[in-house]
Amino acid sequence: IYEQFYHDALSKETSGKAGKSTTVPSPQADNPGVALHAVDDELEDKSLEESELKHGAGTHYTPANLVHDALRRTLTSTCLASHPKILDPACGSGIFLVEAFRRIVRYEAQGRKRKLSPDELRDILQHRIFGIEINAEAARVAAFSLYLALLDQQEPPDIASGGALPYLLHSGLRDQKHFGILIVSDAFALTNDEHEILSKRVAAKKAYKGRAVDVSLLANAGILDLPLGGFDVVIGNPPWQEAPALPRSWATAFKLPEGEGAYSQLFIHRALTLLREGGKLGLLVGMKVFWNDRDTSRAFRSHLLAHAALRQLVNMAHVRRVFFAKAVAPFAFLLAEKRPPIPDERVVIWNARRIRAVDRLRSMAAVPLDRRVVVQGDLADADYLWKAFWWGGHRDAALLSRLALERTLGETVKNADPQPRYGWQRGSTSPSGKVAVLPELSNRKVQPFGRLQDSWFVPPPTGIKRDPDQRIYSGQRLVITHGVREPIGPVTRLESRE
């Protein structure tokens, strides 16, 4: 139901703007029941607008078995014994909140050896379950789902005598009739504490670097009526695509490295600010958080490793299409604690493998998991270990460590002319020169060995986004495809043909 109304709304909005704009409107739904996925190797050569239109902006309801697995790893018996206060910062239709509520109720009922009373159930809902959602319609679906979960735990006489259900959507008032646990807001709106910090900073100095960003946030970001450090657990499945201006400005204002500006990176930051010291973070995030090699992403990972103790990482790249049929971006589950890691503390990395039983049952219970254990400090010292342990083991890591002593390809071609660079990218500008006449080597069909086959080529591009130095199309060179082709990785060929 959630996916359907969301996609229908997108279609109506798109058709209403037909002919007025070439950009497909993005719903920007910060939903953990919902993932707005980035484009992978099969779609990288298409514009973002085209892929959003094709896949309904990549909006997907998180499968229940993924939710149960994430909660099983996060809401352990030890965690539930501490009566945790739980937040989903992008709750969508509320599946994480509903299942967390049910898990808490089961645990409490087992401990008391009886069913919980209606008052006890409402107390759990009021004080231990919270969600943020930018889309008001999605928040209403989440409220309805939580009502059903609440009523499902009660007998008809209790329901009949219980009186009106409480208001769950936040309207500025919180009391016994107005729980206000679902906040319709951007998760990166300013909390009262953050608003005070920026207000004092702006008032203290007339001019400083970043003042314009602070002033803009104070004027436009809005207020998020939740406390910093007020939650024991932050869990969910926030969007995976590139974030808009507000989350990036928020990160800039509070001196947090934004990496590539991906929602996954920024929601990890947001989750850590809302957690108490020692609180647990359990998020489904885009895999590029761990894979991107740019200096900005390395800076993000260094900050994360310094401020959080990573407990588990579950690599879902190989099974991503099992759980999200139309979603093509690789993703992972991250479990961490908000505290500095202790020396030699270890991270467990699980790699999910796709087998026939997984395709048939579409269940996490059928997914075989390869286990790796790595010292968190080693990940901070040698960034390449992220990929080494996703796809290999300790011997692969040792080999890479030895190879790091040798001269790199980058050092070898440092003074080359022209410099290594990206090829053309699809766009709306007419190509010129060689780009207009040379056939394209298909990113999907080219193989890593053997002679070039005619079937690997497609016609020259009709529109480009940028036209790089045309000398890169001539002479001996390494040609590397976009993306990772399972299970062999990127395809690289040494070529001399134009």
Short mmCIF file of C-alpha atoms in Angstrom, two decimals:
data_model
loop_
_atom_site.label_atom_id
_atom_site.label_comp_id
_atom_site.label_asym_id
_atom_site.label_seq_id
_atom_site.Cartn_x
_atom_site.Cartn_y
_atom_site.Cartn_z
CA ILE A 1 0.00 0.00 0.00
CA TYR A 2 2.77 2.41 0.96
CA GLU A 3 4.79 1.89 -2.21
CA GLN A 4 1.68 2.15 -4.35
CA PHE A 5 0.41 5.49 -3.02
CA TYR A 6 3.92 6.90 -3.09
CA HIS A 7 4.53 5.92 -6.70
CA ASP A 8 1.07 7.12 -7.73
CA ALA A 9 1.73 10.50 -6.12
CA LEU A 10 5.05 10.75 -7.95
CA SER A 11 3.40 9.90 -11.29
CA LYS A 12 0.71 12.56 -10.82
CA GLU A 13 3.29 15.17 -9.83
CA THR A 14 5.46 14.28 -12.81
CA SER A 15 2.59 14.34 -15.33
CA GLY A 16 1.39 17.66 -13.92
CA LYS A 17 4.76 19.23 -14.66
CA ALA A 18 5.20 17.61 -18.08
CA GLY A 19 6.59 20.09 -20.55
CA LYS A 20 7.54 22.57 -17.83
CA SER A 21 10.70 20.94 -16.54
CA THR A 22 13.08 18.16 -17.48
CA THR A 23 13.68 17.26 -13.84
CA VAL A 24 11.64 14.49 -12.24
CA PRO A 25 10.49 15.70 -8.81
CA SER A 26 12.05 13.66 -6.03
CA PRO A 27 9.85 12.94 -3.02
CA GLN A 28 12.83 13.22 -0.66
CA ALA A 29 11.14 10.80 1.72
CA ASP A 30 13.43 10.19 4.67
CA ASN A 31 11.92 6.78 5.24
CA PRO A 32 13.37 3.70 6.75
CA GLY A 33 10.47 1.82 5.46
CA VAL A 34 11.72 3.49 2.35
CA ALA A 35 15.05 3.61 0.58
CA LEU A 36 15.79 6.14 -2.15
CA HIS A 37 18.54 4.26 -3.86
CA ALA A 38 21.44 5.53 -5.91
CA VAL A 39 22.14 4.25 -9.40
CA ASP A 40 24.62 1.39 -9.88
CA ASP A 41 26.80 0.13 -12.69
CA GLU A 42 23.86 -0.76 -14.93
CA LEU A 43 22.33 2.71 -14.70
CA GLU A 44 25.35 4.97 -14.24
CA ASP A 45 25.33 6.00 -17.88
CA LYS A 46 21.77 7.33 -17.59
CA SER A 47 20.75 10.60 -16.08
CA LEU A 48 19.39 10.61 -12.54
CA GLU A 49 16.13 12.00 -13.83
CA GLU A 50 15.66 9.04 -16.18
CA SER A 51 16.35 6.48 -13.46
CA GLU A 52 14.03 8.20 -10.97
CA LEU A 53 11.22 8.22 -13.51
CA LYS A 54 11.75 4.58 -14.34
CA HIS A 55 11.81 3.34 -10.78
CA GLY A 56 9.42 5.78 -9.09
CA ALA A 57 12.29 7.65 -7.42
CA GLY A 58 13.56 4.32 -6.04
CA THR A 59 11.02 4.27 -3.22
CA HIS A 60 10.82 0.82 -1.67
CA TYR A 61 9.16 -0.67 1.38
CA THR A 62 11.75 -2.44 3.54
CA PRO A 63 11.04 -6.20 3.56
CA ALA A 64 9.98 -7.54 6.95
CA ASN A 65 12.76 -10.13 7.13
CA LEU A 66 15.40 -7.39 6.74
CA VAL A 67 13.70 -5.42 9.52
CA HIS A 68 13.61 -8.45 11.81
CA ASP A 69 17.29 -9.19 11.17
CA ALA A 70 18.29 -5.58 11.92
CA LEU A 71 16.23 -5.56 15.13
CA ARG A 72 17.55 -8.97 16.19
CA ARG A 73 21.10 -7.62 16.00
CA THR A 74 20.26 -4.30 17.67
CA LEU A 75 17.52 -4.94 20.26
CA THR A 76 19.21 -7.81 22.06
CA SER A 77 17.97 -9.11 25.43
CA THR A 78 20.62 -7.02 27.17
CA CYS A 79 19.49 -3.93 25.31
CA LEU A 80 15.79 -4.58 26.02
CA ALA A 81 16.54 -5.07 29.70
CA SER A 82 17.67 -1.44 29.87
CA HIS A 83 14.21 -0.22 28.71
CA PRO A 84 15.59 1.58 25.65
CA LYS A 85 14.11 4.71 24.11
CA ILE A 86 14.04 4.08 20.34
CA LEU A 87 14.09 6.52 17.41
CA ASP A 88 13.74 5.95 13.69
CA PRO A 89 14.99 9.19 12.05
CA ALA A 90 13.34 8.47 8.69
CA CYS A 91 10.46 6.23 9.63
CA GLY A 92 8.41 6.14 6.41
CA SER A 93 5.41 3.88 6.89
CA GLY A 94 6.71 2.82 10.31
CA ILE A 95 7.73 -0.81 9.89
CA PHE A 96 10.81 -0.49 12.11
CA LEU A 97 8.79 1.26 14.84
CA VAL A 98 5.97 -1.29 14.69
CA GLU A 99 8.32 -4.26 14.95
CA ALA A 100 10.38 -2.58 17.69
CA PHE A 101 7.17 -1.98 19.67
CA ARG A 102 6.14 -5.62 19.26
CA ARG A 103 9.59 -6.83 20.32
CA ILE A 104 9.51 -4.67 23.46
CA VAL A 105 6.00 -5.87 24.34
CA ARG A 106 6.99 -9.53 23.96
CA TYR A 107 10.06 -9.04 26.14
CA GLU A 108 8.13 -7.24 28.88
CA ALA A 109 5.31 -9.80 28.83
CA GLN A 110 7.78 -12.67 29.17
CA GLY A 111 9.48 -10.95 32.09
CA ARG A 112 6.19 -10.33 33.91
CA LYS A 113 4.74 -13.70 32.86
CA ARG A 114 1.46 -12.11 31.80
CA LYS A 115 -0.07 -9.96 29.09
CA LEU A 116 0.50 -6.26 29.45
CA SER A 117 -2.41 -4.04 30.41
CA PRO A 118 -3.70 -1.33 28.03
CA ASP A 119 -2.09 1.34 30.23
CA GLU A 120 1.27 -0.47 30.13
CA LEU A 121 1.06 -0.81 26.35
CA ARG A 122 0.31 2.90 25.96
CA ASP A 123 3.15 3.77 28.31
CA ILE A 124 5.61 1.86 26.08
CA LEU A 125 4.27 3.56 22.96
CA GLN A 126 4.36 7.02 24.54
CA HIS A 127 7.81 6.93 26.10
CA ARG A 128 9.89 4.45 24.11
CA ILE A 129 8.90 4.68 20.43
CA PHE A 130 9.69 7.79 18.32
CA GLY A 131 9.94 8.55 14.62
CA ILE A 132 10.78 11.42 12.28
CA GLU A 133 9.31 11.55 8.78
CA ILE A 134 9.48 14.37 6.24
CA ASN A 135 6.43 13.19 4.27
CA ALA A 136 3.15 13.85 6.10
CA GLU A 137 1.24 11.12 4.25
CA ALA A 138 3.87 8.55 5.18
CA ALA A 139 3.72 9.69 8.82
CA ARG A 140 -0.05 9.11 8.82
CA VAL A 141 0.50 5.58 7.52
CA ALA A 142 3.05 5.06 10.33
CA ALA A 143 0.53 6.29 12.91
CA PHE A 144 -2.14 3.96 11.53
CA SER A 145 0.31 1.02 11.64
CA LEU A 146 1.21 1.77 15.27
CA TYR A 147 -2.50 1.96 16.17
CA LEU A 148 -2.99 -1.52 14.70
CA ALA A 149 0.02 -2.84 16.61
CA LEU A 150 -1.35 -1.34 19.85
CA LEU A 151 -4.84 -2.75 19.36
CA ASP A 152 -3.48 -6.15 18.32
CA GLN A 153 -2.04 -6.60 21.84
CA GLN A 154 -5.45 -6.04 23.50
CA GLU A 155 -8.70 -7.97 23.93
CA PRO A 156 -11.96 -6.50 22.53
CA PRO A 157 -13.34 -5.54 25.99
CA ASP A 158 -10.13 -3.62 26.77
CA ILE A 159 -10.33 -1.83 23.43
CA ALA A 160 -14.01 -0.94 23.96
CA SER A 161 -13.38 0.48 27.43
CA GLY A 162 -10.06 2.14 26.64
CA GLY A 163 -11.46 5.37 25.28
CA ALA A 164 -10.12 7.36 22.35
CA LEU A 165 -6.75 6.50 20.91
CA PRO A 166 -4.01 9.07 21.61
CA TYR A 167 -2.77 11.46 18.94
CA LEU A 168 0.58 10.16 17.69
CA LEU A 169 1.53 12.96 15.27
CA HIS A 170 3.35 15.78 17.02
CA SER A 171 1.49 19.11 17.08
CA GLY A 172 3.56 20.94 19.70
CA LEU A 173 1.77 19.41 22.68
CA ARG A 174 2.73 16.25 24.57
CA ASP A 175 0.44 14.82 27.28
CA GLN A 176 -1.66 11.71 27.94
CA LYS A 177 -3.89 12.44 24.96
CA HIS A 178 -1.22 13.85 22.66
CA PHE A 179 1.75 11.48 22.56
CA GLY A 180 3.45 13.40 19.75
CA ILE A 181 5.86 10.54 19.03
CA LEU A 182 5.81 10.96 15.21
CA ILE A 183 7.30 14.24 14.07
CA VAL A 184 6.63 15.46 10.53
CA SER A 185 9.92 17.21 9.86
CA ASP A 186 13.22 17.01 8.06
CA ALA A 187 15.54 15.00 10.29
CA PHE A 188 18.15 17.73 9.80
CA ALA A 189 16.03 20.53 11.20
CA LEU A 190 17.69 22.12 14.23
CA THR A 191 17.02 20.83 17.71
CA ASN A 192 16.55 23.50 20.37
CA ASP A 193 20.12 22.93 21.57
CA GLU A 194 21.50 23.24 18.04
CA HIS A 195 19.46 26.39 17.45
CA GLU A 196 20.91 27.91 20.62
CA ILE A 197 24.48 26.96 19.62
CA LEU A 198 24.18 28.60 16.21
CA SER A 199 22.37 31.66 17.60
CA LYS A 200 25.18 32.30 20.09
CA ARG A 201 27.81 31.80 17.40
CA VAL A 202 26.14 34.24 15.01
CA ALA A 203 25.61 36.81 17.76
CA ALA A 204 29.21 36.58 18.96
CA LYS A 205 30.87 37.44 15.64
CA LYS A 206 29.87 39.72 12.82
CA ALA A 207 32.04 37.87 10.32
CA TYR A 208 33.58 34.40 10.19
CA LYS A 209 33.92 31.58 7.68
CA GLY A 210 30.61 29.74 7.41
CA ARG A 211 28.49 32.48 8.98
CA ALA A 212 26.20 32.61 5.94
CA VAL A 213 25.46 28.89 6.33
CA ASP A 214 24.64 29.35 10.03
CA VAL A 215 22.35 32.29 9.32
CA SER A 216 20.56 30.36 6.57
CA LEU A 217 20.00 27.36 8.86
CA LEU A 218 18.59 29.54 11.62
CA ALA A 219 16.18 31.15 9.15
CA ASN A 220 15.12 28.14 7.10
CA ALA A 221 15.89 24.78 8.76
CA GLY A 222 12.97 24.74 11.20
CA ILE A 223 12.91 23.19 14.68
CA LEU A 224 13.11 19.49 15.50
CA ASP A 225 11.39 19.00 18.85
CA LEU A 226 13.65 16.23 20.13
CA PRO A 227 16.61 16.34 22.56
CA LEU A 228 20.22 15.82 21.52
CA GLY A 229 21.55 12.65 23.14
CA GLY A 230 18.04 11.67 24.17
CA PHE A 231 17.81 8.14 22.72
CA ASP A 232 19.26 4.75 23.54
CA VAL A 233 18.75 3.24 20.07
CA VAL A 234 18.53 4.81 16.61
CA ILE A 235 17.46 2.33 13.95
CA GLY A 236 16.03 2.38 10.43
CA ASN A 237 16.63 2.51 6.70
CA PRO A 238 17.13 6.15 5.65
CA PRO A 239 17.47 7.15 1.97
CA TRP A 240 20.63 6.15 0.13
CA GLN A 241 20.87 8.77 -2.60
CA GLU A 242 22.73 12.07 -2.62
CA ALA A 243 21.37 14.52 -0.08
CA PRO A 244 19.97 18.00 -0.86
CA ALA A 245 21.28 21.29 0.55
CA LEU A 246 19.84 21.26 4.09
CA PRO A 247 21.57 18.10 5.42
CA ARG A 248 24.86 19.21 3.89
CA SER A 249 24.57 22.67 5.42
CA TRP A 250 23.77 21.08 8.79
CA ALA A 251 26.96 18.98 8.59
CA THR A 252 29.01 22.02 7.57
CA ALA A 253 27.65 24.12 10.44
CA PHE A 254 28.60 21.51 13.03
CA LYS A 255 32.01 20.69 11.49
CA LEU A 256 31.09 17.13 10.48
CA PRO A 257 32.78 15.65 7.38
CA GLU A 258 29.98 15.07 4.87
CA GLY A 259 31.91 12.62 2.68
CA GLU A 260 30.27 12.54 -0.74
CA GLY A 261 27.15 14.26 0.59
CA ALA A 262 25.28 10.95 0.61
CA TYR A 263 22.22 10.63 2.83
CA SER A 264 23.71 7.46 4.36
CA GLN A 265 26.76 9.35 5.60
CA LEU A 266 24.75 12.30 6.88
CA PHE A 267 22.16 10.13 8.64
CA ILE A 268 24.96 8.33 10.49
CA HIS A 269 26.09 11.73 11.78
CA ARG A 270 22.52 12.67 12.67
CA ALA A 271 21.96 9.39 14.49
CA LEU A 272 25.10 9.86 16.59
CA THR A 273 23.99 13.36 17.68
CA LEU A 274 20.61 12.01 18.84
CA LEU A 275 22.08 9.04 20.73
CA ARG A 276 23.19 9.17 24.34
CA GLU A 277 26.78 8.20 25.09
CA GLY A 278 26.98 4.42 24.70
CA GLY A 279 23.74 4.27 22.69
CA LYS A 280 23.34 1.88 19.75
CA LEU A 281 23.02 2.73 16.08
CA GLY A 282 21.57 0.18 13.65
CA LEU A 283 21.09 1.50 10.10
CA LEU A 284 20.76 0.09 6.61
CA VAL A 285 23.08 2.32 4.57
CA GLY A 286 24.44 2.58 1.04
CA MET A 287 27.65 0.62 0.57
CA LYS A 288 29.48 3.65 -0.86
CA VAL A 289 29.88 4.82 2.73
CA PHE A 290 32.60 2.19 3.04
CA TRP A 291 33.78 1.82 -0.56
CA ASN A 292 34.33 5.30 -2.01
CA ASP A 293 38.02 6.09 -2.35
CA ARG A 294 37.84 9.88 -2.51
CA ASP A 295 39.61 11.85 0.21
CA THR A 296 36.24 13.23 1.37
CA SER A 297 34.91 9.72 2.03
CA ARG A 298 38.14 8.73 3.76
CA ALA A 299 37.74 11.74 6.04
CA PHE A 300 34.18 10.64 6.85
CA ARG A 301 35.33 7.12 7.74
CA SER A 302 38.17 8.44 9.90
CA HIS A 303 35.70 10.56 11.85
CA LEU A 304 33.29 7.63 12.23
CA LEU A 305 36.03 5.28 13.47
CA ALA A 306 37.19 7.88 16.01
CA HIS A 307 33.72 8.60 17.45
CA ALA A 308 31.93 5.25 17.27
CA ALA A 309 32.74 1.65 18.13
CA LEU A 310 31.69 -0.49 15.18
CA ARG A 311 30.24 -3.81 16.29
CA GLN A 312 28.94 -5.46 13.10
CA LEU A 313 28.84 -4.78 9.38
CA VAL A 314 26.68 -6.97 7.16
CA ASN A 315 27.49 -6.62 3.45
CA MET A 316 24.26 -7.13 1.46
CA ALA A 317 25.69 -6.22 -1.96
CA HIS A 318 25.49 -9.75 -3.33
CA VAL A 319 21.85 -10.23 -2.26
CA ARG A 320 20.51 -6.71 -2.80
CA ARG A 321 18.20 -7.66 -5.67
CA VAL A 322 16.66 -10.45 -3.59
CA PHE A 323 15.23 -7.93 -1.12
CA PHE A 324 14.78 -4.89 -3.39
CA ALA A 325 13.89 -6.18 -6.85
CA LYS A 326 14.01 -2.75 -8.52
CA ALA A 327 16.76 -1.29 -6.37
CA VAL A 328 20.24 -1.68 -7.73
CA ALA A 329 22.48 0.13 -5.25
CA PRO A 330 24.52 -2.13 -2.93
CA PHE A 331 23.80 -1.69 0.78
CA ALA A 332 24.92 -2.87 4.19
CA PHE A 333 23.70 -3.01 7.78
CA LEU A 334 25.82 -1.06 10.25
CA LEU A 335 25.68 -1.72 13.99
CA ALA A 336 27.73 0.66 16.14
CA GLU A 337 27.86 2.22 19.60
CA LYS A 338 28.33 5.91 20.33
CA ARG A 339 31.62 5.84 22.22
CA PRO A 340 35.32 5.98 21.38
CA PRO A 341 36.63 2.51 20.54
CA ILE A 342 38.97 0.87 23.01
CA PRO A 343 42.41 -0.31 21.75
CA ASP A 344 42.35 -3.53 19.73
CA GLU A 345 38.54 -3.59 19.72
CA ARG A 346 37.29 -5.83 16.93
CA VAL A 347 34.60 -5.45 14.27
CA VAL A 348 32.72 -8.46 12.90
CA ILE A 349 32.18 -8.20 9.14
CA TRP A 350 29.55 -10.51 7.65
CA ASN A 351 29.29 -11.05 3.89
CA ALA A 352 25.89 -12.26 2.68
CA ARG A 353 26.06 -14.73 -0.23
CA ARG A 354 23.36 -15.35 -2.81
CA ILE A 355 22.39 -18.98 -3.31
CA ARG A 356 19.32 -20.71 -4.77
CA ALA A 357 17.62 -21.00 -1.39
CA VAL A 358 17.87 -17.23 -0.96
CA ASP A 359 16.21 -16.61 -4.34
CA ARG A 360 13.49 -19.14 -3.54
CA LEU A 361 12.68 -18.12 0.03
CA ARG A 362 13.69 -14.43 -0.08
CA SER A 363 14.54 -14.68 3.59
CA MET A 364 17.52 -13.62 5.71
CA ALA A 365 17.25 -17.02 7.39
CA ALA A 366 18.47 -18.62 4.15
CA VAL A 367 21.37 -16.20 3.52
CA PRO A 368 24.77 -17.79 4.18
CA LEU A 369 27.09 -15.35 5.97
CA ASP A 370 30.90 -15.42 5.70
CA ARG A 371 32.48 -14.03 8.87
CA ARG A 372 35.57 -11.84 9.15
CA VAL A 373 37.01 -10.24 12.28
CA VAL A 374 39.20 -7.13 12.04
CA VAL A 375 40.65 -4.71 14.57
CA GLN A 376 38.90 -1.35 14.21
CA GLY A 377 42.22 0.46 14.53
CA ASP A 378 43.50 -1.43 11.46
CA LEU A 379 40.57 -0.09 9.42
CA ALA A 380 41.58 3.43 10.48
CA ASP A 381 45.25 2.86 9.58
CA ALA A 382 44.70 1.03 6.27
CA ASP A 383 41.57 2.23 4.48
CA TYR A 384 41.89 -0.43 1.75
CA LEU A 385 40.95 -3.09 4.32
CA TRP A 386 37.27 -2.16 3.95
CA LYS A 387 37.19 -3.72 0.50
CA ALA A 388 39.68 -6.46 1.34
CA PHE A 389 37.43 -7.90 4.03
CA TRP A 390 34.20 -7.41 2.08
CA TRP A 391 35.42 -9.73 -0.67
CA GLY A 392 38.41 -11.56 0.77
CA GLY A 393 40.07 -12.62 4.00
CA HIS A 394 43.15 -12.06 6.11
CA ARG A 395 45.50 -13.52 3.48
CA ASP A 396 44.16 -11.07 0.90
CA ALA A 397 44.72 -8.25 3.41
CA ALA A 398 48.30 -9.43 3.95
CA LEU A 399 48.91 -9.50 0.19
CA LEU A 400 47.57 -5.96 -0.19
CA SER A 401 49.78 -4.83 2.68
CA ARG A 402 52.81 -6.25 0.87
CA LEU A 403 51.79 -4.69 -2.45
CA ALA A 404 51.48 -1.31 -0.72
CA LEU A 405 55.28 -1.29 -0.44
CA GLU A 406 55.64 -1.25 -4.23
CA ARG A 407 55.30 1.63 -6.68
CA THR A 408 51.67 2.33 -7.46
CA LEU A 409 50.01 2.80 -10.83
CA GLY A 410 49.26 6.39 -9.80
CA GLU A 411 52.96 7.05 -9.20
CA THR A 412 53.82 5.38 -12.51
CA VAL A 413 51.56 7.66 -14.59
CA LYS A 414 52.02 10.75 -12.42
CA ASN A 415 53.66 12.76 -15.19
CA ALA A 416 51.65 11.25 -18.04
CA ASP A 417 50.05 13.53 -20.60
CA PRO A 418 47.07 13.45 -20.81
CA GLN A 419 46.29 12.71 -17.17
CA PRO A 420 44.05 9.78 -16.20
CA ARG A 421 40.41 10.89 -16.10
CA TYR A 422 36.79 9.94 -16.60
CA GLY A 423 35.43 9.41 -20.09
CA TRP A 424 32.32 11.12 -21.42
CA GLN A 425 29.08 11.16 -19.41
CA ARG A 426 25.55 11.06 -20.79
CA GLY A 427 23.82 14.44 -21.01
CA SER A 428 22.02 16.85 -23.32
CA THR A 429 24.92 18.54 -25.17
CA SER A 430 25.76 17.38 -28.70
CA PRO A 431 29.16 15.62 -28.78
CA SER A 432 32.03 16.84 -30.91
CA GLY A 433 35.22 15.42 -32.36
CA LYS A 434 35.99 11.80 -31.68
CA VAL A 435 33.16 11.41 -29.21
CA ALA A 436 30.69 12.05 -32.02
CA VAL A 437 32.07 9.35 -34.32
CA LEU A 438 33.72 6.64 -32.21
CA PRO A 439 31.47 3.75 -31.15
CA GLU A 440 31.00 3.23 -27.44
CA LEU A 441 32.37 0.13 -25.73
CA SER A 442 29.40 -1.21 -23.76
CA ASN A 443 29.96 -1.01 -20.03
CA ARG A 444 27.73 -4.06 -19.58
CA LYS A 445 28.99 -6.36 -22.34
CA VAL A 446 32.77 -5.85 -22.49
CA GLN A 447 34.80 -8.78 -21.11
CA PRO A 448 38.17 -8.61 -19.33
CA PHE A 449 39.99 -10.80 -21.88
CA GLY A 450 39.95 -11.88 -25.53
CA ARG A 451 39.72 -9.85 -28.72
CA LEU A 452 37.29 -6.97 -28.95
CA GLN A 453 33.97 -8.26 -30.29
CA ASP A 454 31.60 -6.29 -32.51
CA SER A 455 28.74 -7.19 -30.15
CA TRP A 456 30.48 -5.26 -27.35
CA PHE A 457 30.06 -1.95 -29.19
CA VAL A 458 27.08 0.39 -29.38
CA PRO A 459 26.64 3.51 -31.57
CA PRO A 460 28.35 6.82 -30.67
CA PRO A 461 26.58 8.87 -27.99
CA THR A 462 23.98 11.40 -29.12
CA GLY A 463 24.25 13.61 -26.04
CA ILE A 464 26.96 14.21 -23.46
CA LYS A 465 27.31 15.92 -20.09
CA ARG A 466 31.01 16.69 -20.38
CA ASP A 467 33.60 16.22 -23.08
CA PRO A 468 37.02 15.42 -21.60
CA ASP A 469 40.46 15.74 -23.21
CA GLN A 470 39.98 13.84 -26.47
CA ARG A 471 43.53 12.50 -26.41
CA ILE A 472 42.41 9.89 -23.89
CA TYR A 473 40.71 8.00 -26.74
CA SER A 474 44.00 7.30 -28.54
CA GLY A 475 47.19 5.38 -27.80
CA GLN A 476 47.93 2.62 -25.34
CA ARG A 477 45.83 2.98 -22.20
CA LEU A 478 43.95 1.14 -19.48
CA VAL A 479 40.19 1.24 -19.98
CA ILE A 480 38.18 0.56 -16.80
CA THR A 481 34.42 0.06 -16.63
CA HIS A 482 32.10 1.81 -14.22
CA GLY A 483 30.89 -0.13 -11.19
CA VAL A 484 31.58 -3.61 -9.86
CA ARG A 485 30.55 -6.64 -11.88
CA GLU A 486 29.81 -9.61 -9.65
CA PRO A 487 31.78 -11.65 -8.83
CA ILE A 488 34.90 -10.42 -10.70
CA GLY A 489 34.90 -6.70 -9.87
CA PRO A 490 35.55 -3.91 -12.38
CA VAL A 491 36.57 -4.93 -15.91
CA THR A 492 39.94 -3.50 -16.97
CA ARG A 493 41.54 -3.86 -20.42
CA LEU A 494 44.80 -2.64 -21.94
CA GLU A 495 43.79 -1.12 -25.30
CA SER A 496 45.38 0.70 -28.20
CA ARG A 497 42.33 0.90 -30.53
CA GLU A 498 40.53 4.25 -30.61
#
